Coordinates of C-alpha atoms and ligand atoms in Angstrom, one line a residue:
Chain A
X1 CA 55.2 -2.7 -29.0
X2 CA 56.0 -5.4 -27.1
X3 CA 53.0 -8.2 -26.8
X4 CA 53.1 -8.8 -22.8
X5 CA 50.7 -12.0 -22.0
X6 CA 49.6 -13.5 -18.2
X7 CA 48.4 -17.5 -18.8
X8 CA 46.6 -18.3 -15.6
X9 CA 44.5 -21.7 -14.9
X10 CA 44.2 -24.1 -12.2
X11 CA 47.5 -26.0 -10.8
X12 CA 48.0 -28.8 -12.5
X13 CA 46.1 -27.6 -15.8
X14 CA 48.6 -27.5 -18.0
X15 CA 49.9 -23.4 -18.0
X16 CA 54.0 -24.6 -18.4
X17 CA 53.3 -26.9 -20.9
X18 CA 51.1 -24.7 -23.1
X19 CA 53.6 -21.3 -22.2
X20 CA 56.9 -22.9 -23.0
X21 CA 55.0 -24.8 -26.3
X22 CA 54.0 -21.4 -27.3
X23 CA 57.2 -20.0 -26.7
X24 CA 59.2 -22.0 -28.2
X25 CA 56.4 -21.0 -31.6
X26 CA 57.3 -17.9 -31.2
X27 CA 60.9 -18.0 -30.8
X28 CA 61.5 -18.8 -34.7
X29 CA 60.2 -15.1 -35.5
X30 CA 60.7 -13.4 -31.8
X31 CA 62.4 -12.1 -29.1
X32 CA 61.6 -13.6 -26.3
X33 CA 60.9 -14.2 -22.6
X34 CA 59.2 -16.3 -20.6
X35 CA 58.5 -15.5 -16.3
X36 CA 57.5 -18.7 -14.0
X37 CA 55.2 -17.1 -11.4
X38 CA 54.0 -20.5 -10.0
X39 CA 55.6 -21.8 -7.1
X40 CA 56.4 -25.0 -8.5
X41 CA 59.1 -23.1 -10.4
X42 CA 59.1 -25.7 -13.7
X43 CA 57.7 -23.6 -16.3
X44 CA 61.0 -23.0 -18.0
X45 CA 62.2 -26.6 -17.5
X46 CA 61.1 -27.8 -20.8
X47 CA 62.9 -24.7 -22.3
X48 CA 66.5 -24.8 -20.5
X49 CA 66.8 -28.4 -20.4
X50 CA 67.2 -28.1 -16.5
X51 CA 65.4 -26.4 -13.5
X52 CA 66.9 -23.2 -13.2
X53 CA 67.5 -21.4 -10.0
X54 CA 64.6 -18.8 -9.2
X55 CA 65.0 -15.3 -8.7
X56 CA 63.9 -15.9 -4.5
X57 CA 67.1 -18.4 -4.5
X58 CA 69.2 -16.1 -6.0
X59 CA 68.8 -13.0 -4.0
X60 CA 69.4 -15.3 -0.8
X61 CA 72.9 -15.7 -2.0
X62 CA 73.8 -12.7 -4.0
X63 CA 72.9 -9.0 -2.7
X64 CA 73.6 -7.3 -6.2
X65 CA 72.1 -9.6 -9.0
X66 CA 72.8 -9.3 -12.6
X67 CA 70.6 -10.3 -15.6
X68 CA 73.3 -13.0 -16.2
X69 CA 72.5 -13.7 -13.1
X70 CA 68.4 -14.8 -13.1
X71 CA 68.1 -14.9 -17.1
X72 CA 69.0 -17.9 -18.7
X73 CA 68.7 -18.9 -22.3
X74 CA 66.6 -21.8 -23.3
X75 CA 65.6 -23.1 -26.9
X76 CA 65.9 -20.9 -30.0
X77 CA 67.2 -18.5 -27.4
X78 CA 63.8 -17.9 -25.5
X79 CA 64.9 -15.9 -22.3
X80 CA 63.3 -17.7 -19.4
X81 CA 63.4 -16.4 -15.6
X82 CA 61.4 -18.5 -12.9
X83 CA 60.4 -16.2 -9.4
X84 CA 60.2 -19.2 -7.2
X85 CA 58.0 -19.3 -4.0
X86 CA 59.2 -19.2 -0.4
X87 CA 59.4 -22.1 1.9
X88 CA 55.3 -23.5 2.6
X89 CA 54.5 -21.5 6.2
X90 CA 56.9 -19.1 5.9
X91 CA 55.3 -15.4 4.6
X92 CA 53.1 -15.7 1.4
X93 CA 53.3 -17.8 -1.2
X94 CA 52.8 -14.9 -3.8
X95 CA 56.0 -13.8 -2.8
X96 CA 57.9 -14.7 -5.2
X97 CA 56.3 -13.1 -7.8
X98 CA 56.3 -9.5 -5.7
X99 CA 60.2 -10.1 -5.6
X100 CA 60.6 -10.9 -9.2
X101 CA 58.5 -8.2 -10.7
X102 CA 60.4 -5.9 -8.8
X103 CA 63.7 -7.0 -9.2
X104 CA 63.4 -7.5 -13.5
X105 CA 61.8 -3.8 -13.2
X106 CA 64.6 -2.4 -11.4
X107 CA 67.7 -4.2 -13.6
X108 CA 65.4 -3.4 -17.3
X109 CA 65.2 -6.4 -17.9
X110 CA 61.9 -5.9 -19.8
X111 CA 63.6 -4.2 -22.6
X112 CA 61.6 -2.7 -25.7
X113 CA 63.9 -5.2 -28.4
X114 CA 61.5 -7.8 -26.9
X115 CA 58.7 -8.7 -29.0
X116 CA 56.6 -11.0 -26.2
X117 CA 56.2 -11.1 -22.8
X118 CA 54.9 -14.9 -21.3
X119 CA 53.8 -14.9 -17.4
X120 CA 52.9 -18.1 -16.6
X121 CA 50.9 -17.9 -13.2
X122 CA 49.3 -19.7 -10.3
X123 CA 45.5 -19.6 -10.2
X124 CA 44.1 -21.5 -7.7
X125 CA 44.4 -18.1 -5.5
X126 CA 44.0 -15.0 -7.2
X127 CA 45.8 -12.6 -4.4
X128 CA 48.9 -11.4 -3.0
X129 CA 51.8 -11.4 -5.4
X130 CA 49.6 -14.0 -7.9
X131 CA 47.6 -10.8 -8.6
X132 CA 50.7 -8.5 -9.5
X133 CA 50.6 -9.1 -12.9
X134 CA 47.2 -8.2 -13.4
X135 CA 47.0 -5.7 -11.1
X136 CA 50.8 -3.7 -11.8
X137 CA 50.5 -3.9 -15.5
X138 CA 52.9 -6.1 -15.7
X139 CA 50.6 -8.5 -18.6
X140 CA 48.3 -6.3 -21.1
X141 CA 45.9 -9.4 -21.6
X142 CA 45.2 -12.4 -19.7
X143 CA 44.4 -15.8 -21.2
X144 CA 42.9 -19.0 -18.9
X145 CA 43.8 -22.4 -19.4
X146 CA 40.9 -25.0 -18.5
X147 CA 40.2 -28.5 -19.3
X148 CA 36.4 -29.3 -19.4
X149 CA 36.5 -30.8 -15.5
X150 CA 34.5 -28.9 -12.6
X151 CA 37.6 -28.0 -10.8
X152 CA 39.0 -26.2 -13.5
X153 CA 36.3 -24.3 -14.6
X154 CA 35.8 -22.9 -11.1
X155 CA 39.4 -22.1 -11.2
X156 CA 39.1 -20.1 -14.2
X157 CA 35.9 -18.8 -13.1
X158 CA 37.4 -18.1 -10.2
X159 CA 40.0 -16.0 -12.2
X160 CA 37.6 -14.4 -13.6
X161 CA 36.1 -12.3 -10.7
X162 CA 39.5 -11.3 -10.1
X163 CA 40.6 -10.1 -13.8
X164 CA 37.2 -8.2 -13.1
X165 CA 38.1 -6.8 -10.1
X166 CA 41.8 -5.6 -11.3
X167 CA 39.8 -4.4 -14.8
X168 CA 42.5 -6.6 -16.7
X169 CA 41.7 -7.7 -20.3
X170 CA 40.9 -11.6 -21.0
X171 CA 41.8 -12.2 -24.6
X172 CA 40.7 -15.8 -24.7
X173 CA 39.7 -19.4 -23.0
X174 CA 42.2 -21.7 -23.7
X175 CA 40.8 -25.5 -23.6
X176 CA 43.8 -27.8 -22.8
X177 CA 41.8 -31.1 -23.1
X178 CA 41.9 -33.9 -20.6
X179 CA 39.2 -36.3 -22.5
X180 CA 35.9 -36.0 -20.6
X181 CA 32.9 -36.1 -22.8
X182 CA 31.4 -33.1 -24.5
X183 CA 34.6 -30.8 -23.2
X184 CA 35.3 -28.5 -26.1
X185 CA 30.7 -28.0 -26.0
X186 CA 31.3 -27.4 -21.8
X187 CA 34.1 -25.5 -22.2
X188 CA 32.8 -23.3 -25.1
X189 CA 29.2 -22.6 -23.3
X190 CA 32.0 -21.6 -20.3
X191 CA 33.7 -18.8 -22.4
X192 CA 30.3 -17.5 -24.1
X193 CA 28.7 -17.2 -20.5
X194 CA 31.7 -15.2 -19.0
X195 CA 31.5 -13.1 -22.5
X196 CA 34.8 -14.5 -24.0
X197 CA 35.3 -17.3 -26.8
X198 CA 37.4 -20.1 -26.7
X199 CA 41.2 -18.9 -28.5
X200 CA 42.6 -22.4 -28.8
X201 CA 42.1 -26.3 -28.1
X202 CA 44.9 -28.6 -27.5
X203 CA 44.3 -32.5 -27.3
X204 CA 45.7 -34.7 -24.8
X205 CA 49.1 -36.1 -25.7
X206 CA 51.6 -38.5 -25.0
X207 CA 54.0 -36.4 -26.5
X208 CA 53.6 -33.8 -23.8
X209 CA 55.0 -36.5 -21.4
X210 CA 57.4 -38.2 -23.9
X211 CA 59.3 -34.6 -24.4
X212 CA 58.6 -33.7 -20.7
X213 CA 61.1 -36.6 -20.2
X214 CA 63.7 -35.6 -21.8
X215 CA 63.3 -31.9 -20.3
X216 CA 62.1 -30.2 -23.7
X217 CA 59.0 -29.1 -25.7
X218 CA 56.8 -30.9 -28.0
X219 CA 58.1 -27.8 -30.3
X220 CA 61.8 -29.1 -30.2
X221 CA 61.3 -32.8 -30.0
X222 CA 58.3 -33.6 -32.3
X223 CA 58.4 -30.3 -34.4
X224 CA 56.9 -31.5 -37.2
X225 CA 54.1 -33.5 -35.4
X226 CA 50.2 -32.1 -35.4
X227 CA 50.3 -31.5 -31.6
X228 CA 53.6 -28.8 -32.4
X229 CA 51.1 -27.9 -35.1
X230 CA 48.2 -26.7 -33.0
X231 CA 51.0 -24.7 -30.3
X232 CA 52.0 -23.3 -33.1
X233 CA 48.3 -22.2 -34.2
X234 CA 47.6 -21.6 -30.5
X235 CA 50.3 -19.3 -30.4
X236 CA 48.8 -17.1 -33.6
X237 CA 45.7 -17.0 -32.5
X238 CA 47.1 -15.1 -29.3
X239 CA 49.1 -13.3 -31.3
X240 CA 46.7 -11.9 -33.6
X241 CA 43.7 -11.7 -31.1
X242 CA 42.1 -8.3 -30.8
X243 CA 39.3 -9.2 -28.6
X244 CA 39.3 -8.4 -25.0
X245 CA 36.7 -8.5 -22.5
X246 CA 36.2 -7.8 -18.9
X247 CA 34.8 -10.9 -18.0
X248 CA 31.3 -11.4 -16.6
X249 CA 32.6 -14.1 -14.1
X250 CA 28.8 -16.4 -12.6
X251 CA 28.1 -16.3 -9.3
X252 CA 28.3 -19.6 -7.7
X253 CA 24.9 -20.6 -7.7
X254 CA 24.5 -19.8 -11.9
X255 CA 28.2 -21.8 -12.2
X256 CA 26.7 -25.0 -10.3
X257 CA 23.4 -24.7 -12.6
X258 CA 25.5 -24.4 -15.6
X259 CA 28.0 -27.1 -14.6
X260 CA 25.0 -29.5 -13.7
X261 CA 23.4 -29.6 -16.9
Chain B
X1 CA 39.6 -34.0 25.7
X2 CA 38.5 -32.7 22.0
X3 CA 40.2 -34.5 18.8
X4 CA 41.0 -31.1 16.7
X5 CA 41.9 -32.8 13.4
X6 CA 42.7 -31.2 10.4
X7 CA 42.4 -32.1 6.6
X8 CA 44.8 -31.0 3.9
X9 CA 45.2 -31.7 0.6
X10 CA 45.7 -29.8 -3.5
X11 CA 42.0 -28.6 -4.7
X12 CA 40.3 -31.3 -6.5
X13 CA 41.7 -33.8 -4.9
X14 CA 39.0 -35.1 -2.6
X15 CA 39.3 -33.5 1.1
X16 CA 35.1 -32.1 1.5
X17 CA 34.5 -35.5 0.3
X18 CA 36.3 -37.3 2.7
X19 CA 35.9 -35.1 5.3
X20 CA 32.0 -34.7 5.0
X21 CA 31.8 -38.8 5.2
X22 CA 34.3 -39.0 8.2
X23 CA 32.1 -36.7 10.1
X24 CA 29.2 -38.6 9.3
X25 CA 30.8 -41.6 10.0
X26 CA 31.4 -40.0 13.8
X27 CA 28.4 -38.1 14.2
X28 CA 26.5 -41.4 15.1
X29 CA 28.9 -41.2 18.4
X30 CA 30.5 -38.5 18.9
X31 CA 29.2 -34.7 18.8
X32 CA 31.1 -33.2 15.5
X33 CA 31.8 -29.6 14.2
X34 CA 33.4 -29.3 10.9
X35 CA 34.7 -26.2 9.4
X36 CA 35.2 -25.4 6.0
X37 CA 38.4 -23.4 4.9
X38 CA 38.6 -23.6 1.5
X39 CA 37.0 -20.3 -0.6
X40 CA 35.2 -22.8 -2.1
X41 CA 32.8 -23.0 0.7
X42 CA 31.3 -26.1 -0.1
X43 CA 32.9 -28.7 2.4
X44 CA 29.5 -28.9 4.3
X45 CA 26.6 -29.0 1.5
X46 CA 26.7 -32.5 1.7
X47 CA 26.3 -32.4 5.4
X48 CA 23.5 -29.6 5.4
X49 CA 21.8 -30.6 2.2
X50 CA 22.9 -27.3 0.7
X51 CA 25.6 -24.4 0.6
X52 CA 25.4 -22.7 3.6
X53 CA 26.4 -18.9 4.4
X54 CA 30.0 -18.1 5.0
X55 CA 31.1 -16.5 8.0
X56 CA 32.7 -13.6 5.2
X57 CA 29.3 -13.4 4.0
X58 CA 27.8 -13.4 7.4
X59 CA 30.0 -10.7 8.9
X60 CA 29.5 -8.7 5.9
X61 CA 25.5 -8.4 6.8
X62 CA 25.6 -8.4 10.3
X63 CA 27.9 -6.7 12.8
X64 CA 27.1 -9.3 15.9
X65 CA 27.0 -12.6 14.4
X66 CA 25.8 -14.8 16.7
X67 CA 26.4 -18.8 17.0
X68 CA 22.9 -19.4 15.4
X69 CA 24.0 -17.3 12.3
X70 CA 26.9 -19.2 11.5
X71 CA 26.8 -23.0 12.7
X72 CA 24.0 -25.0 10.9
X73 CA 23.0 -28.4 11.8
X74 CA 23.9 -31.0 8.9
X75 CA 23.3 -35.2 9.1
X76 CA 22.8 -36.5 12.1
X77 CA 23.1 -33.0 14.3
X78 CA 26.9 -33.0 12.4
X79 CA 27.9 -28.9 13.2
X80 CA 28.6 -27.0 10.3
X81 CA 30.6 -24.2 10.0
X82 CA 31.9 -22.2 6.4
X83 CA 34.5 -19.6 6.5
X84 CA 34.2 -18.7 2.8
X85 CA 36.9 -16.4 0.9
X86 CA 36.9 -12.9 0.1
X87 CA 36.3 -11.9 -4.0
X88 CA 39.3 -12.8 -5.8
X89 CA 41.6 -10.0 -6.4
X90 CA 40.7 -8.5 -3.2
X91 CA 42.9 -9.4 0.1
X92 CA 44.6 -12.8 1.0
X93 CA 42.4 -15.5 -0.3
X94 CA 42.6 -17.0 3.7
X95 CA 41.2 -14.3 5.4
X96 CA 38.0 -16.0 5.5
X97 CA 39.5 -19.0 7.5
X98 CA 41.4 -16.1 9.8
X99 CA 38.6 -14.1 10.0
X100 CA 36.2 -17.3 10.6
X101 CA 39.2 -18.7 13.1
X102 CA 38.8 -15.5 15.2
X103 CA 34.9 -15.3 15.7
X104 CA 34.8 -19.3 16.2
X105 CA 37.3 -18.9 18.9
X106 CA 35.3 -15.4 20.7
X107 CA 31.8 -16.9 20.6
X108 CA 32.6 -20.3 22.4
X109 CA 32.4 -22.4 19.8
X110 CA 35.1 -24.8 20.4
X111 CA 33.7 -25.9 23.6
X112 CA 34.6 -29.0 25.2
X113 CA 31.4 -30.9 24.6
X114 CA 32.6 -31.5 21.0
X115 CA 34.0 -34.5 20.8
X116 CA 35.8 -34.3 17.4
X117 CA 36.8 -30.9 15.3
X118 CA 37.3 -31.4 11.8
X119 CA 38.9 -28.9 9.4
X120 CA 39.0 -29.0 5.5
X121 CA 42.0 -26.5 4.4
X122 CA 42.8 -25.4 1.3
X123 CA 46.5 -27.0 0.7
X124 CA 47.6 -25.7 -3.1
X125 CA 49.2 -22.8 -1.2
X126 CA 50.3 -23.2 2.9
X127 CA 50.0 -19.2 3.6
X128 CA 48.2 -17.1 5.4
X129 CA 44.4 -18.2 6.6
X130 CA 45.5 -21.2 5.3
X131 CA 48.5 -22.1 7.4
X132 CA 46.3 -21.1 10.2
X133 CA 45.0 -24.6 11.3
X134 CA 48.3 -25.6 11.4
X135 CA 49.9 -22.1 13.1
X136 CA 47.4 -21.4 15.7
X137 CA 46.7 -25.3 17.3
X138 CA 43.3 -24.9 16.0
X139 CA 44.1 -28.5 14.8
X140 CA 46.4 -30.9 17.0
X141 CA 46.6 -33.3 14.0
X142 CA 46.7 -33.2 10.4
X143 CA 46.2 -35.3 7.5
X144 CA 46.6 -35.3 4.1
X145 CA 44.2 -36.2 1.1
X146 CA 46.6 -37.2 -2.1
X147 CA 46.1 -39.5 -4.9
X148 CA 48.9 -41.2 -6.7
X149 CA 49.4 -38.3 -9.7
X150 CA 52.2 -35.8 -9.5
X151 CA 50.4 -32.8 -9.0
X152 CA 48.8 -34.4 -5.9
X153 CA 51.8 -35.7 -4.2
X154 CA 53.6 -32.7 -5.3
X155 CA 51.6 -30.6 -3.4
X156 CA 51.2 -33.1 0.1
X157 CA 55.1 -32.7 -0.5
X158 CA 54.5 -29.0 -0.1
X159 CA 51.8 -29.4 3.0
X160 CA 54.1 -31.3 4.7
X161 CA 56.9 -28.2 4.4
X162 CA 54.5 -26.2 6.1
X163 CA 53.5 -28.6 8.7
X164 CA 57.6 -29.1 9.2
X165 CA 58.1 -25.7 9.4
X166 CA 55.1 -24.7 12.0
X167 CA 55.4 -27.5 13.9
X168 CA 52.8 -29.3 13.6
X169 CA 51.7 -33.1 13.8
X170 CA 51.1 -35.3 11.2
X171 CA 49.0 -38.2 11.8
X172 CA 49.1 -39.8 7.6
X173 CA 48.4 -39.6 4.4
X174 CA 45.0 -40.4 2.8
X175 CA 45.1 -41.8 -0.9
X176 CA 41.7 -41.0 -2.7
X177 CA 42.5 -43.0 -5.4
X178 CA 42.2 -41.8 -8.6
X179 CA 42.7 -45.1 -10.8
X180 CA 46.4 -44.3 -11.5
X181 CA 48.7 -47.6 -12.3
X182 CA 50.6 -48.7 -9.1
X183 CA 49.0 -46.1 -6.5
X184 CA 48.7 -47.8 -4.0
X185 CA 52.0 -48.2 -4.4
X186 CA 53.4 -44.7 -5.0
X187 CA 51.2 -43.2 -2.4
X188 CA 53.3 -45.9 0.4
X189 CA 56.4 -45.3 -0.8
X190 CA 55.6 -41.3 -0.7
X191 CA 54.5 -41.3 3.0
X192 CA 57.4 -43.4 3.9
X193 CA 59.8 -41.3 2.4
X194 CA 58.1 -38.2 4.1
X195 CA 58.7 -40.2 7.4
X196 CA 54.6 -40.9 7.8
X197 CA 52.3 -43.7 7.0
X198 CA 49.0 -44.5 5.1
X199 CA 46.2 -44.1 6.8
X200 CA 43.8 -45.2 4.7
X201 CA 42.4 -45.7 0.7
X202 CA 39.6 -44.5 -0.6
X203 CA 38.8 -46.0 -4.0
X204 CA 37.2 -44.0 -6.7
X205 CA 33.4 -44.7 -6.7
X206 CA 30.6 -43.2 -8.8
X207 CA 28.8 -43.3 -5.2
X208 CA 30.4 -40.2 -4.6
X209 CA 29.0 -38.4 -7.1
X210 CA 25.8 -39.9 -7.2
X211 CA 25.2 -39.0 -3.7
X212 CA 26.8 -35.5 -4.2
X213 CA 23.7 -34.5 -7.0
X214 CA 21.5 -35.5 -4.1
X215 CA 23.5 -32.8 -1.5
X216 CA 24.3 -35.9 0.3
X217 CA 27.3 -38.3 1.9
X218 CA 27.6 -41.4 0.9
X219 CA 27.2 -42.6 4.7
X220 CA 23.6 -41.1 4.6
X221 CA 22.5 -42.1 0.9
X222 CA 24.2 -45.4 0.8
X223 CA 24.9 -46.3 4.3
X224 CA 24.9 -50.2 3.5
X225 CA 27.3 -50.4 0.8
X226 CA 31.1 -51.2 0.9
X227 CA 32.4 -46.9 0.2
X228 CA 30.3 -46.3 3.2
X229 CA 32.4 -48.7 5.1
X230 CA 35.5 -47.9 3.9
X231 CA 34.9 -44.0 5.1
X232 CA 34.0 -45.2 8.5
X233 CA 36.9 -47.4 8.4
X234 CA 38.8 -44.3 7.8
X235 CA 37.2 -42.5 10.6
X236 CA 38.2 -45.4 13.2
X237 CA 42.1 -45.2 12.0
X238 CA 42.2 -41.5 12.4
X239 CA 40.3 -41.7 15.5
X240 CA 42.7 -44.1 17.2
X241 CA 45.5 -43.1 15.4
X242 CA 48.5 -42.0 18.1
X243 CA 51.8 -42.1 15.8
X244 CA 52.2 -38.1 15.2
X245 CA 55.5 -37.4 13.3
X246 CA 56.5 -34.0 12.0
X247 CA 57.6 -35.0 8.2
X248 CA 60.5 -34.7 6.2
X249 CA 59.7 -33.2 3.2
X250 CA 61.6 -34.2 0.0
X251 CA 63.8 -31.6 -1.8
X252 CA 62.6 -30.9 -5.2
X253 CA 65.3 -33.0 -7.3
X254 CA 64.3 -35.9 -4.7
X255 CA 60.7 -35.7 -5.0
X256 CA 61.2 -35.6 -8.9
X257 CA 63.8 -38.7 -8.8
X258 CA 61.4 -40.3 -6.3
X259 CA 57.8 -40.1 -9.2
X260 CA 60.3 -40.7 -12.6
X261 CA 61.1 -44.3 -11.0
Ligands
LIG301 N1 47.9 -31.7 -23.8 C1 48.4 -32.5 -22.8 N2 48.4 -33.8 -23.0 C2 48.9 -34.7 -22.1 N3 49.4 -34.3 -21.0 C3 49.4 -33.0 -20.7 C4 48.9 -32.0 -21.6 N4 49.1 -30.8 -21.1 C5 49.7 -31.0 -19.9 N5 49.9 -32.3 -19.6 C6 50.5 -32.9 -18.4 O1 49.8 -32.4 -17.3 C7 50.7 -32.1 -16.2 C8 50.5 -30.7 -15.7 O2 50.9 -29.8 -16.7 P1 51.7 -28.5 -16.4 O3 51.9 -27.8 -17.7 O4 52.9 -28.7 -15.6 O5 50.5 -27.8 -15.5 P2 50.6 -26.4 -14.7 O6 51.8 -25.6 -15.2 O7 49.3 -25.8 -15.0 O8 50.7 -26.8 -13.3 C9 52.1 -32.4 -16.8 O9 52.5 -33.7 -16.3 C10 51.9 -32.5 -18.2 O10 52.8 -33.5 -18.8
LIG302 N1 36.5 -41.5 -4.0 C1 36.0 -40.8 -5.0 N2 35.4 -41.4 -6.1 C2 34.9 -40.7 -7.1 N3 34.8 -39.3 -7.1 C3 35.4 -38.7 -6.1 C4 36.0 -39.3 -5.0 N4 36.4 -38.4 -4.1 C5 36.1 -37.2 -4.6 N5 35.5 -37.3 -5.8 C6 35.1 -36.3 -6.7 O1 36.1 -35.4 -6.9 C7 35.7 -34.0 -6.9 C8 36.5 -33.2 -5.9 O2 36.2 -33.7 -4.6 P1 36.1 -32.7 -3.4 O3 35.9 -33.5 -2.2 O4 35.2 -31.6 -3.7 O5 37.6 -32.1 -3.4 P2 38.3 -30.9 -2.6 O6 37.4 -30.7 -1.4 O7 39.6 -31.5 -2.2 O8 38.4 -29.8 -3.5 C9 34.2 -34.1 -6.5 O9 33.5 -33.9 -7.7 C10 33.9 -35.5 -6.0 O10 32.7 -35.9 -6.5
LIG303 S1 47.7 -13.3 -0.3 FE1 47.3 -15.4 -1.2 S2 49.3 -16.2 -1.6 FE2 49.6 -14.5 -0.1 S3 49.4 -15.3 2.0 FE3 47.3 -14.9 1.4 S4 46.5 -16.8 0.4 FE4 48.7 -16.9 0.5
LIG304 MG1 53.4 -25.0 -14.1
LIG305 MG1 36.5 -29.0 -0.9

């Protein structure tokens, strides 16, 4: 049955890096394909070698797409589609997302021969078409990325009330560290007070920005590195998780107490 | 005639900050009224000395808010106003600001004995409530908070799509400096390219947070000290600012060009 996994955090947190990284982990044993549903449209950068044209872009200029037409092939053959957003002002920015699901429904593109499904999604508003795949079924567990900052726990508290609200599962806190003191202790009090655990911890890198560079993965350009390493274990620890929750998300007085101390 | 000003800028990056010690900064003058319209809800605790209701949460309660149940009095008789978010998951994440917008405008707030409006806005996503201060001329000016980091500028890039598209002023860019090599720098070669200009700097100070604990601006805790002056500094170029352009956003492979040099 096919694994079909939403990563959602805070713009900025680290989602791409941590989706294509695990991607590309899985791609040695897998089929499979990865769905940009941030705006930004990069998440499949690292995986292509190039930006790829998003599925909004393409049904501007083509009335019929094909799969050839918004799937392309990235590393170790991960499939990789981005939705795109519209133009800032213009409609909402969860747009893309709404066209996208609906488009890769309609041409089956979510075929049973694949083994893993990766969203990689917005979170710094949990509505509109950022909600879809929570809400449509689209994802069958939900995983947050945070570092150990303020910001991005409230982001991913945040997230929280609305997995709730859509009754999605949350298999795991993912803690993609930025270096502030005691973050894996903050970050792991986070998870146990929203009744979740922390699934995985990846250190801050320069060779997240020495492969961002040159438009791949740590996975393909320092394979045999301990950051690849710890993707790689990231990626079977999803994998293999059993545990979901509905999250208990804290209200914001309890989240500024527990931030505070 | 009232100077309707409005603050944009990604999450994080520093708008309730700045905005909270503008106002301060004018309130010794001028009569102010900020309005928060970020879900966050927290652009005026500084002001207030705590987080004050939402007009969502208001509304919710009572079925003829009045202006006594939704504007509080903050530092130095600053007007405070929050329009909160709905729970994530539920409805557009603006329809607090578009809700708050509509109530504002039917109970004679925005009178003409207000010398200055100031309005903190979400900016990670320029849709819905959130375009709103830019759609409706609530605000006849904007400005943008950014830092030097990608994920900053990245999104000003964004704002200034929307402010394009809806035709709207922009008065500069702020850099809240974050401590990032060159900033200065990047942040003036950004605005130029975008057509605008720097405003102002803020430089990172522990001030900040020191007199956040306390529910406090940094005008009111440490009114002597250099930050202080540098926020008022701010106030007085935004004040007597008159160069309004309407930007020209950078296309994506641009922007990227323009941050790998
Ligand atoms: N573990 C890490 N170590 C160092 N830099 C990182 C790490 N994870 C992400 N980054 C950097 O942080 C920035 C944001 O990451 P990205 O994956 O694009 O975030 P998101 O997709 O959540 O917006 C990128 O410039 C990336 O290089
Ligand atoms: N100039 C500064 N120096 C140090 N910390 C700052 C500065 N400006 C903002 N901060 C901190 O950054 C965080 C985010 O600021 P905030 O004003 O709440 O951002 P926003 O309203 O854009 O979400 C706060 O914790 C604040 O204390
Ligand atoms: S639902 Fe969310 S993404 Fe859509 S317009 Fe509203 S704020 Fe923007
Ligand atoms: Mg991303
Ligand atoms: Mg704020």
């Amino acid at each position: 049955k096919t694994k079909k996994i939403a990563i959602y955090g805070k713009g900025g947190i680290g989602k791409s890096t941590i989706v294509s990284n695990i991607a590309a982990a899985y791609s040695k044993d897998h089929n499979v394909l990865v769905i940009g549903c941030d705006p930004k449209a990069d998440t499949t950068r690292t995986l292509v070698g190039k930006r790829i044209p998003t599925i909004l872009d393409i049904v501007k200029e083509k009335r019929d797409a094909s799969p050839e037409d918004i799937v392309y092939q990235g590393f170790d053959e991960v499939q990789c589609v981005e939705s795109g957003g519209p133009e800032p002002g213009v409609g909402c920015a969860g747009r893309g997302v709404i066209v996208a699901m609906g488009l890769l429904d309609k041409l089956g593109t979510f075929s049973d021969d694949l083994d893993v499904i990766i969203y990689d999604v917005l979170g710094d508003v949990v509505c509109g078409g950022f909600a879809v795949p929570l809400r449509e079924d689209f994802a069958d567990e939900v995983y947050i990325v945070t570092s150990g900052e303020y910001m991005a726990l409230y982001a991913a508290n945040n997230i929280c009330k609305g997995v709730k609200k859509l009754k999605s599962n949350l298999g795991g806190i993912i803690c993609n560290c930025r270096g502030i003191e005691n973050e894996i202790e903050i970050v792991s009090e986070f998870a146990e007070n929203i009744g979740s655990k922390v699934t995985g911890i990846i250190p801050r890198s320069k060779m997240v920005q020495q492969s961002e560079i040159d438009a791949k993965t740590v996975i393909e350009k320092f394979g045999d590195s301990k950051q690849a390493d710890l993707y790689r274990e990231l990626a079977e620890s999803i994998y293999s998780n059993e545990d979901f929750v509905i999250p208990e998300p804290m209200d914001i007085d309890k989240f500024d107490q527990f931030f505070r101390k």
